[in-house]
C-alpha cells in the first residue's frame, strides 16, 4: 500500500457511472495516511451522495462554490493551496473538456484552476467517446500542460461495449498518485530557506533592491515540505502566498534576514540560501525623505551581513554538520565563480544560474542552473520546482550519508 502520510490530496469526482469507484480511491488515500478533500461536480452527486465521501474522508465535499457556507469552510482557494496533488477520477468527457478550456463552472473545475500542484487525470467514458478526436485533443492538451493521465483501462463497459474507457483500477490510481507525490525523504529534517530580495532603505521612501520574485526559494520550500521536511522560509518582500505547511518569516533588510536565520540556525539539517540578499546598504539612511537638489548625490554604501557565509562558518568542519546550499547569480564566469563561492562560503553545493537573460534566474517560472559540488556538477533546466527537486535530491544524498536517520 502506498504511503500518503502528511500529504493532502484533493479528489475531483466527475459525474459518471464510475463515480462509485472514486469512493475506493478516497479510501486508499485515507488508508495510506493522506488527508483527503473531495470536490464533486453536480452530476457526480447524482451518482454518489456527498455524505459517502464525508464518511470516508472526515470532511464534507465541496459541491457548490457558490454556497457561502461551503466556500467559507473549505473553499476552492483553500483546497487549491493545500493540495499536494489533485486527482480527477472519474474524469468524464465533459469534465475533461471543461478542464481543458480552463472553465470554473463547478467545484472541480474551480479547484483545478486554484491548484498549482501536480494533477492526475483518470478518464472514464464509453469507448467510442474515448476514441473521439475532440476528447483525444482535450487530453493531449492537458498532458502538454504537464498533467498526468492514468488509464483508461480496457474491458467490458457499463453499457455493454468492450474496449478502452473503463476507469483505471483504484489501486492503479493510488500507485500513480504515490509516484507523482514522490519520496518523503526529508521527513524529520529541519530545512531553512531564504528567498526573495532584500530592501535596503535610503530614506523612508527610497531603497536599494533587486528583481528577485522569490519564486526559486519558495519552490525549494514547497518541495521540501512536500518531501516531509519541517520548513522555515525566510523571505524578503515578494508577492507570493505562503507555501502550504511552511513557516514563513517575512523580512525587509539583509540584517533582518540574518537575524531571522540566526533564530532558526541551531537545529537545522539543511540550509538553502536562494535569496538575492543585497551585499550593500546605504551607510546613513535618514528618517526623512531626502529633498532633491540640482547637484549630483553620492551614496556611501556599507556591507551587509553575509548570511550564507555566516551559516557556513558556524557549522563547517563539524562532524554531522548540516548540509549548506548556496546560490550564485552571475552574469559571466558562471562555473569559476560558483567554485569560488563553494570554497569561500564553505558550502556543500552551489546552485549557479546566469541572471539577466530570459529563461533563467530572476522572476521567471523556469531556471537553468549548474549544480556545483566539491568534485562534480550537474546541469539542470526546468520549472523552478523541478530545479528544486534536483537540488533537494543532491542535498538528501549528502544528508543521509552525513546524518543517517
Ligand atoms: O527569486 P527569483 O525571481 O526566483 O530569482 C531566483 C534567483 C536568481 C534570485 C536565485 O536563483 C539566485 O540566484 N539567488 C541568489 C542570488 C544572489 O544573491 O546570488 P549571489 O551570487 O549575489 O550570492 C551568493 C550566495 O550568498 C547566495 O546564496 C545568497 O543568498 C548568499 N548571500 C549573499 C549576500 C549576503 N549578504 N548574504 C547571503 O547569504
PDB file of C-alpha atoms and ligand atoms in Angstrom, residues 194-197 210-217 254 271 273-279 303-309 325-330 341 345 351 353 355 360-364 367 369 384, ligand 1:
ATOM      1  CA  UNK A 194      15.980  32.173   2.282  1.00  0.00           C
ATOM      2  CA  UNK A 195      14.145  33.675  -0.657  1.00  0.00           C
ATOM      3  CA  UNK A 196      13.415  36.902  -2.447  1.00  0.00           C
ATOM      4  CA  UNK A 197      15.236  40.230  -2.466  1.00  0.00           C
ATOM      5  CA  UNK A 210      16.830  43.745  -6.990  1.00  0.00           C
ATOM      6  CA  UNK A 211      14.377  41.885  -9.284  1.00  0.00           C
ATOM      7  CA  UNK A 212      14.133  38.666  -7.251  1.00  0.00           C
ATOM      8  CA  UNK A 213      10.499  37.464  -7.170  1.00  0.00           C
ATOM      9  CA  UNK A 214      11.129  34.782  -4.527  1.00  0.00           C
ATOM     10  CA  UNK A 215       9.880  32.007  -6.832  1.00  0.00           C
ATOM     11  CA  UNK A 216      13.081  29.949  -6.648  1.00  0.00           C
ATOM     12  CA  UNK A 217      13.264  29.963  -2.855  1.00  0.00           C
ATOM     13  CA  UNK A 254      19.547  41.883   4.938  1.00  0.00           C
ATOM     14  CA  UNK A 271      20.152  25.466   4.748  1.00  0.00           C
ATOM     15  CA  UNK A 273      20.218  30.325   0.552  1.00  0.00           C
ATOM     16  CA  UNK A 274      18.186  31.196  -2.536  1.00  0.00           C
ATOM     17  CA  UNK A 275      17.632  34.819  -1.535  1.00  0.00           C
ATOM     18  CA  UNK A 276      19.110  37.695  -3.515  1.00  0.00           C
ATOM     19  CA  UNK A 277      20.479  39.432  -0.447  1.00  0.00           C
ATOM     20  CA  UNK A 278      21.755  42.958  -1.040  1.00  0.00           C
ATOM     21  CA  UNK A 279      25.516  42.910  -0.472  1.00  0.00           C
ATOM     22  CA  UNK A 303      28.472  45.805   3.553  1.00  0.00           C
ATOM     23  CA  UNK A 304      25.543  43.822   4.861  1.00  0.00           C
ATOM     24  CA  UNK A 305      25.997  40.601   6.892  1.00  0.00           C
ATOM     25  CA  UNK A 306      26.847  37.639   4.660  1.00  0.00           C
ATOM     26  CA  UNK A 307      24.162  35.213   5.853  1.00  0.00           C
ATOM     27  CA  UNK A 308      25.335  32.199   3.881  1.00  0.00           C
ATOM     28  CA  UNK A 309      28.960  32.651   4.898  1.00  0.00           C
ATOM     29  CA  UNK A 325      23.457  25.015  -0.270  1.00  0.00           C
ATOM     30  CA  UNK A 326      24.345  28.402  -1.664  1.00  0.00           C
ATOM     31  CA  UNK A 327      23.357  30.063  -4.917  1.00  0.00           C
ATOM     32  CA  UNK A 328      25.472  32.050  -7.328  1.00  0.00           C
ATOM     33  CA  UNK A 329      23.861  34.679  -9.505  1.00  0.00           C
ATOM     34  CA  UNK A 330      26.357  35.504 -12.201  1.00  0.00           C
ATOM     35  CA  UNK A 341      31.741  30.528  -3.623  1.00  0.00           C
ATOM     36  CA  UNK A 345      31.282  30.298   1.797  1.00  0.00           C
ATOM     37  CA  UNK A 351      23.447  26.392  -7.467  1.00  0.00           C
ATOM     38  CA  UNK A 353      22.496  30.497 -12.526  1.00  0.00           C
ATOM     39  CA  UNK A 355      20.970  36.191 -14.384  1.00  0.00           C
ATOM     40  CA  UNK A 360      16.896  31.640 -16.143  1.00  0.00           C
ATOM     41  CA  UNK A 361      17.395  33.473 -12.891  1.00  0.00           C
ATOM     42  CA  UNK A 362      15.137  36.270 -11.759  1.00  0.00           C
ATOM     43  CA  UNK A 363      11.352  36.330 -11.903  1.00  0.00           C
ATOM     44  CA  UNK A 364      10.542  33.628 -14.461  1.00  0.00           C
ATOM     45  CA  UNK A 367      15.501  28.220 -14.323  1.00  0.00           C
ATOM     46  CA  UNK A 369      21.324  26.059 -13.322  1.00  0.00           C
ATOM     47  CA  UNK A 384      11.746  26.175 -10.527  1.00  0.00           C
TER      48      UNK A 384
HETATM   49  O1  LIG B   1      13.682  34.879  -6.760  1.00  0.00           O
HETATM   50  P1  LIG B   1      13.617  34.539  -8.231  1.00  0.00           P
HETATM   51  O2  LIG B   1      12.982  35.640  -9.015  1.00  0.00           O
HETATM   52  O3  LIG B   1      13.025  33.199  -8.482  1.00  0.00           O
HETATM   53  O4  LIG B   1      15.138  34.513  -8.786  1.00  0.00           O
HETATM   54  C1  LIG B   1      15.939  33.442  -8.353  1.00  0.00           C
HETATM   55  C2  LIG B   1      17.359  33.953  -8.033  1.00  0.00           C
HETATM   56  C3  LIG B   1      18.007  34.414  -9.317  1.00  0.00           C
HETATM   57  C4  LIG B   1      17.295  35.083  -7.038  1.00  0.00           C
HETATM   58  C5  LIG B   1      18.128  32.751  -7.443  1.00  0.00           C
HETATM   59  O5  LIG B   1      18.146  31.695  -8.385  1.00  0.00           O
HETATM   60  C6  LIG B   1      19.520  33.140  -7.073  1.00  0.00           C
HETATM   61  O6  LIG B   1      20.431  33.133  -7.874  1.00  0.00           O
HETATM   62  N1  LIG B   1      19.694  33.526  -5.782  1.00  0.00           N
HETATM   63  C7  LIG B   1      20.979  34.037  -5.287  1.00  0.00           C
HETATM   64  C8  LIG B   1      21.121  35.454  -5.688  1.00  0.00           C
HETATM   65  C9  LIG B   1      22.357  36.049  -5.063  1.00  0.00           C
HETATM   66  O7  LIG B   1      22.336  36.894  -4.226  1.00  0.00           O
HETATM   67  O8  LIG B   1      23.459  35.426  -5.534  1.00  0.00           O
HETATM   68  P2  LIG B   1      24.948  35.989  -5.118  1.00  0.00           P
HETATM   69  O9  LIG B   1      25.905  35.305  -6.014  1.00  0.00           O
HETATM   70  O10 LIG B   1      24.962  37.503  -5.040  1.00  0.00           O
HETATM   71  O11 LIG B   1      25.075  35.442  -3.576  1.00  0.00           O
HETATM   72  C10 LIG B   1      25.698  34.208  -3.331  1.00  0.00           C
HETATM   73  C11 LIG B   1      25.045  33.495  -2.188  1.00  0.00           C
HETATM   74  O12 LIG B   1      25.255  34.199  -0.974  1.00  0.00           O
HETATM   75  C12 LIG B   1      23.533  33.342  -2.330  1.00  0.00           C
HETATM   76  O13 LIG B   1      23.202  32.068  -1.817  1.00  0.00           O
HETATM   77  C13 LIG B   1      22.979  34.435  -1.418  1.00  0.00           C
HETATM   78  O14 LIG B   1      21.721  34.047  -0.871  1.00  0.00           O
HETATM   79  C14 LIG B   1      24.030  34.493  -0.354  1.00  0.00           C
HETATM   80  N2  LIG B   1      24.203  35.814   0.280  1.00  0.00           N
HETATM   81  C15 LIG B   1      24.648  36.860  -0.458  1.00  0.00           C
HETATM   82  C16 LIG B   1      24.830  38.075   0.182  1.00  0.00           C
HETATM   83  C17 LIG B   1      24.564  38.200   1.572  1.00  0.00           C
HETATM   84  N3  LIG B   1      24.726  39.348   2.210  1.00  0.00           N
HETATM   85  N4  LIG B   1      24.121  37.117   2.260  1.00  0.00           N
HETATM   86  C18 LIG B   1      23.941  35.921   1.627  1.00  0.00           C
HETATM   87  O15 LIG B   1      23.531  34.953   2.249  1.00  0.00           O
END
